C-alpha angles and dihedrals in degrees: 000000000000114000124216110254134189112239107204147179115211150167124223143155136224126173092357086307120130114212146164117225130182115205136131138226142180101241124085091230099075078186098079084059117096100021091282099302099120113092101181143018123213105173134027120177124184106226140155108257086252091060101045097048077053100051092031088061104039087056089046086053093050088048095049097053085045088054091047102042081055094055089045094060090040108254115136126229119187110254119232126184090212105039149344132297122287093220086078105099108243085238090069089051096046100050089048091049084048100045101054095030087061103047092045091099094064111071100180082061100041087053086051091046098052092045087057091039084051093049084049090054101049095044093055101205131069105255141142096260091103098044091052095078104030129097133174123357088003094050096048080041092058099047093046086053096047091044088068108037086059089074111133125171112257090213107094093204100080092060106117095204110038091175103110093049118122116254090221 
């Protein structure tokens, strides 16, 4: 039997910490998730429970990669046990949640999609290697992916090694 889940985006705090979480629950109320620590929900998508531990995985994952290729070229992000970091603009999150929330129906793609999210995650780095090979839904698919994974924060500041910056 597959039950019927609520998908959902949300902020929260906890100890002073802003953060975005995906998760999904069966009650209609997505606020009784989390201890209360959620203030505002931005997306709510009604799924079976297979389909939300699916698409619930396939946006941590993206989120994940985007998280890690920000460490690697040496941007912070607060680091938070029950979510993601809040520095990351809503816009980034919502398009994630969308874009994987939306493909989930066809399978022959999703398989696809998770094939090219798994290549992005082994290589580490955002290239052209993915893109070489792809044509038509895949293609669009890749550069949308990687349109969002390039996401840095403009604020210099956050750069942890500010050691290869220009003096002028």
């Amino acid at each position: 039997m597959n039950n019927a889940v609520n998908l959902y985006l949300a902020s929260g705090v906890s100890e002073g910490i802003g953060f975005w979480v995906v998760n999904f629950t069966d009650e209609d109320n997505v606020f009784n998730s989390l201890d209360s620590k959620l203030l505002e929900c931005y997306r709510k998508e009604l799924f079976g429970l297979e389909g939300a531990i699916e698409v619930r995985k396939a946006i941590n994952a993206t989120l994940d990669i985007l998280s890690c290729d920000s460490k690697l070229d040496k941007y912070k992000l607060d680091n938070n046990n029950i979510g993601y970091s809040s520095e990351i603009p809503i816009y980034i999150i919502e398009d994630i949640f969308d874009l994987w929330a939306s493909n989930y129906n066809n399978k022959i793609l999703w398989k696809k999609y998770l094939g090219i999210l798994n290549f992005r995650n082994k290589i580490k780095k955002n290239n052209r290697y993915i893109q070489i090979g792809l044509k038509g839904d895949t293609y669009k698919f890749a550069i949308k992916l990687d349109q969002l994974m390039s996401f840095r924060p403009i604020n210099l500041s956050f750069r942890l090694d500010k050691s290869k910056d220009l003096m002028w």
